[in-house]
Each structure stands twice: as C-alpha cells, then as structure tokens.
PDB file of C-alpha atoms in Angstrom:
ATOM      1  CA  MET A  17      68.643  13.288 143.858  1.00 41.00           C
ATOM      2  CA  LEU A  18      68.859  13.465 147.640  1.00 40.00           C
ATOM      3  CA  ARG A  19      65.614  14.299 149.398  1.00 44.00           C
ATOM      4  CA  GLN A  20      65.852  15.671 152.889  1.00 43.00           C
ATOM      5  CA  ARG A  21      62.992  15.374 155.318  1.00 43.00           C
ATOM      6  CA  ARG A  22      62.496  18.123 157.821  1.00 44.00           C
ATOM      7  CA  HIS A  23      60.525  17.609 160.980  1.00 42.00           C
ATOM      8  CA  PRO A  24      58.433  20.726 161.644  1.00 44.00           C
ATOM      9  CA  ARG A  25      58.136  19.937 165.356  1.00 46.00           C
ATOM     10  CA  PRO A  26      60.469  18.242 167.815  1.00 47.00           C
ATOM     11  CA  ARG A  27      59.617  14.639 168.622  1.00 48.00           C
ATOM     12  CA  THR A  28      57.410  14.455 171.722  1.00 48.00           C
ATOM     13  CA  HIS A  29      57.992  10.777 172.394  1.00 48.00           C
ATOM     14  CA  PRO A  30      60.933   8.451 171.873  1.00 49.00           C
ATOM     15  CA  PRO A  31      61.021   5.870 169.125  1.00 52.00           C
ATOM     16  CA  SER A  32      60.127   2.416 170.393  1.00 52.00           C
ATOM     17  CA  VAL A  33      62.418   0.469 168.065  1.00 52.00           C
ATOM     18  CA  GLY A  34      65.774   0.836 166.373  1.00 59.00           C
ATOM     19  CA  THR A  35      69.397   1.210 167.322  1.00 73.00           C
ATOM     20  CA  PHE A  36      68.932   4.508 169.147  1.00 75.00           C
ATOM     21  CA  PHE A  37      66.180   3.095 171.326  1.00 78.00           C
ATOM     22  CA  THR A  38      68.272   0.020 172.072  1.00 82.00           C
ATOM     23  CA  LYS A  39      71.079   2.321 173.232  1.00 80.00           C
ATOM     24  CA  MET A  40      68.629   4.266 175.399  1.00 81.00           C
ATOM     25  CA  MET A  41      67.439   1.026 177.009  1.00 83.00           C
ATOM     26  CA  ALA A  42      71.046   0.176 177.891  1.00 85.00           C
ATOM     27  CA  PHE A  43      71.625   3.710 179.192  1.00 80.00           C
ATOM     28  CA  CYS A  44      68.557   3.350 181.426  1.00 82.00           C
ATOM     29  CA  ALA A  45      69.751  -0.116 182.547  1.00 86.00           C
ATOM     30  CA  SER A  46      66.422  -1.554 181.450  1.00 85.00           C
ATOM     31  CA  LYS A  47      65.164  -4.205 179.068  1.00 86.00           C
ATOM     32  CA  ASP A  48      61.627  -2.897 179.311  1.00 88.00           C
ATOM     33  CA  ALA A  49      60.528  -0.593 176.482  1.00 86.00           C
ATOM     34  CA  GLN A  50      57.779   1.037 178.536  1.00 89.00           C
ATOM     35  CA  GLU A  51      60.117   1.806 181.437  1.00 89.00           C
ATOM     36  CA  THR A  52      62.720   3.227 179.053  1.00 85.00           C
ATOM     37  CA  SER A  53      60.088   5.387 177.354  1.00 85.00           C
ATOM     38  CA  ALA A  54      59.002   6.738 180.744  1.00 87.00           C
ATOM     39  CA  VAL A  55      62.599   7.646 181.652  1.00 85.00           C
ATOM     40  CA  TRP A  56      63.277   9.179 178.223  1.00 79.00           C
ATOM     41  CA  ALA A  57      60.118  11.300 178.495  1.00 81.00           C
ATOM     42  CA  THR A  58      61.706  13.121 181.456  1.00 80.00           C
ATOM     43  CA  VAL A  59      64.784  14.194 179.490  1.00 76.00           C
ATOM     44  CA  ASN A  60      64.644  17.800 178.376  1.00 75.00           C
ATOM     45  CA  PRO A  61      67.947  19.681 178.108  1.00 70.00           C
ATOM     46  CA  VAL A  62      66.212  23.053 177.865  1.00 74.00           C
ATOM     47  CA  ALA A  63      63.826  22.752 180.839  1.00 74.00           C
ATOM     48  CA  GLU A  64      64.170  24.370 184.235  1.00 81.00           C
ATOM     49  CA  GLY A  65      64.780  21.829 186.956  1.00 77.00           C
ATOM     50  CA  PRO A  66      67.457  19.704 188.552  1.00 72.00           C
ATOM     51  CA  ASN A  67      69.491  19.344 185.369  1.00 68.00           C
ATOM     52  CA  ALA A  68      69.645  23.037 184.504  1.00 78.00           C
ATOM     53  CA  GLY A  69      73.108  24.504 184.777  1.00 82.00           C
ATOM     54  CA  TYR A  70      75.085  21.351 184.105  1.00 83.00           C
ATOM     55  CA  PRO A  71      77.952  21.444 181.593  1.00 88.00           C
ATOM     56  CA  LEU A  72      76.879  20.727 178.036  1.00 89.00           C
ATOM     57  CA  LEU A  73      78.992  19.476 175.147  1.00 93.00           C
ATOM     58  CA  ILE A  74      77.400  19.207 171.721  1.00 93.00           C
ATOM     59  CA  VAL A  75      79.334  17.350 169.049  1.00 95.00           C
ATOM     60  CA  HIS A  76      77.715  17.769 165.660  1.00 95.00           C
ATOM     61  CA  GLY A  77      78.448  16.551 162.167  1.00 95.00           C
ATOM     62  CA  GLY A  78      78.144  19.325 159.610  1.00 94.00           C
ATOM     63  CA  LYS A  79      76.824  16.835 157.059  1.00 95.00           C
ATOM     64  CA  ASP A  80      74.439  15.098 159.469  1.00 92.00           C
ATOM     65  CA  PRO A  81      71.348  14.108 157.465  1.00 91.00           C
ATOM     66  CA  LEU A  82      69.228  13.580 160.602  1.00 88.00           C
ATOM     67  CA  VAL A  83      69.930  16.590 162.829  1.00 90.00           C
ATOM     68  CA  SER A  84      69.942  19.962 161.122  1.00 92.00           C
ATOM     69  CA  ASP A  85      72.276  22.821 161.984  1.00 93.00           C
ATOM     70  CA  GLU A  86      69.159  24.809 162.920  1.00 93.00           C
ATOM     71  CA  ARG A  87      68.180  22.200 165.569  1.00 91.00           C
ATOM     72  CA  VAL A  88      71.667  22.252 167.040  1.00 92.00           C
ATOM     73  CA  ASP A  89      71.702  26.049 167.116  1.00 92.00           C
ATOM     74  CA  MET A  90      68.307  26.001 168.847  1.00 91.00           C
ATOM     75  CA  LEU A  91      69.612  23.626 171.529  1.00 89.00           C
ATOM     76  CA  VAL A  92      72.621  25.843 172.163  1.00 89.00           C
ATOM     77  CA  ARG A  93      70.415  28.929 172.385  1.00 90.00           C
ATOM     78  CA  LEU A  94      67.883  27.349 174.738  1.00 88.00           C
ATOM     79  CA  ALA A  95      70.197  25.332 176.982  1.00 87.00           C
ATOM     80  CA  LEU A  96      69.996  26.519 180.572  1.00 86.00           C
ATOM     81  CA  THR A  97      73.713  26.570 181.256  1.00 87.00           C
ATOM     82  CA  ASP A  98      76.548  29.005 180.809  1.00 88.00           C
ATOM     83  CA  ASP A  99      79.037  26.128 180.563  1.00 90.00           C
ATOM     84  CA  GLN A 100      78.423  24.903 177.059  1.00 91.00           C
ATOM     85  CA  GLU A 101      80.613  24.048 174.150  1.00 94.00           C
ATOM     86  CA  MET A 102      79.713  23.051 170.616  1.00 94.00           C
ATOM     87  CA  VAL A 103      82.162  21.336 168.282  1.00 96.00           C
ATOM     88  CA  VAL A 104      81.216  20.843 164.638  1.00 96.00           C
ATOM     89  CA  PHE A 105      83.076  18.422 162.410  1.00 96.00           C
ATOM     90  CA  SER A 106      82.389  20.144 159.095  1.00 95.00           C
ATOM     91  CA  ASP A 107      82.342  16.910 157.096  1.00 95.00           C
ATOM     92  CA  GLY A 108      80.997  14.809 159.968  1.00 94.00           C
ATOM     93  CA  ASP A 109      78.084  12.461 159.482  1.00 93.00           C
ATOM     94  CA  HIS A 110      75.435  11.527 162.042  1.00 89.00           C
ATOM     95  CA  CYS A 111      77.144  10.761 165.374  1.00 89.00           C
ATOM     96  CA  VAL A 112      80.392  11.800 163.651  1.00 93.00           C
ATOM     97  CA  TYR A 113      81.173   8.144 162.916  1.00 90.00           C
ATOM     98  CA  ASN A 114      83.593   9.182 160.180  1.00 93.00           C
ATOM     99  CA  HIS A 115      85.805  10.879 162.822  1.00 94.00           C
ATOM    100  CA  ARG A 116      85.299   8.292 165.559  1.00 93.00           C
ATOM    101  CA  GLN A 117      88.765   8.534 167.133  1.00 95.00           C
ATOM    102  CA  ASP A 118      88.921  12.343 167.134  1.00 96.00           C
ATOM    103  CA  ARG A 119      85.348  12.506 168.446  1.00 94.00           C
ATOM    104  CA  ASP A 120      86.047  10.048 171.266  1.00 94.00           C
ATOM    105  CA  VAL A 121      89.258  11.817 172.344  1.00 95.00           C
ATOM    106  CA  LEU A 122      87.440  15.158 172.306  1.00 95.00           C
ATOM    107  CA  ILE A 123      84.602  13.820 174.474  1.00 94.00           C
ATOM    108  CA  ALA A 124      86.971  12.039 176.895  1.00 94.00           C
ATOM    109  CA  ASP A 125      89.098  15.177 177.321  1.00 94.00           C
ATOM    110  CA  TRP A 126      86.001  17.323 177.851  1.00 94.00           C
ATOM    111  CA  ILE A 127      84.599  14.953 180.488  1.00 92.00           C
ATOM    112  CA  CYS A 128      87.945  14.761 182.285  1.00 93.00           C
ATOM    113  CA  SER A 129      88.215  18.551 182.348  1.00 92.00           C
ATOM    114  CA  ARG A 130      84.738  18.829 183.882  1.00 89.00           C
ATOM    115  CA  LEU A 131      85.354  16.064 186.425  1.00 88.00           C
ATOM    116  CA  GLY A 132      88.447  17.953 187.535  1.00 83.00           C
ATOM    117  CA  GLN A 133      86.227  20.972 188.269  1.00 71.00           C
ATOM    118  CA  ALA A 134      83.481  19.042 190.068  1.00 60.00           C
ATOM    119  CA  GLY A 135      83.369  19.573 193.778  1.00 53.00           C
ATOM    120  CA  THR A 136      85.954  22.352 193.856  1.00 52.00           C
ATOM    121  CA  ASN A 137      83.400  24.956 194.859  1.00 51.00           C
ATOM    122  CA  GLY A 138      80.269  22.913 195.503  1.00 46.00           C
ATOM    123  CA  ALA A 139      79.024  23.317 191.945  1.00 52.00           C
ATOM    124  CA  TRP A 140      80.034  22.463 188.426  1.00 47.00           C
TER     125      TRP A 140
END
C-alpha cells in the first residue's frame, strides 16, 4: 500500500541537507549552507518585486509523489506573470527523470525562444 504524505503548509525554509540542497548550493555558487539558505529564503515566485513579470515555465510530472497537482496549479494561479507555460508529462515522475531527453529539449527550446525575445522592446 502506497502512503502519500501531504504537507498542509508550504515549506518556509529550505532543507539543509540532501540532493536538492546540494544543487541549490551549486546554483548559488556557494559551499556555505548558511549563505545558501539566506539566498534561498529570498526566492518567492509569487511575490511582488523585481522578479515579478518574468517568463515562467513549469514542467511537472503527473505521477510526481513529492509535488501535488494542486501545488502546481496554485503556483500557476499565483504567479505574477502573463508569460507562463505549464507542461505536464502525464506519466512523469519527480523532475520528470523518466522523460529526461524530452524534458531537456523542451526546456532548451523554451529558453531559446525567450532569449530571442529579450531586449526587443526593453522587456521580456
């Protein structure tokens, strides 16, 4: 029997260990957990501020055991941008590892399309 855990509230602080946190440390170009936590605490894709209005691509696995469809729908609803796209791989797992090549091509094409738009009118 598969038991699913549901988090009633969004996480208010980043995890301090694990693969995800290690990736966040690399993303922040830091080897310091405290510094990475401070940077991560500023990330909020649904907050007003300098990052509002940027293009948003959400790639979701329909069979993701960690991120529910409801959480993804909430992010789409609350994101402060009109330029958003959500792609769901119906049988995709967490991070859509089971469709790695298709996922990576999709993301690369999306980024290239947005980079082609950048700077054409002073905005995204």
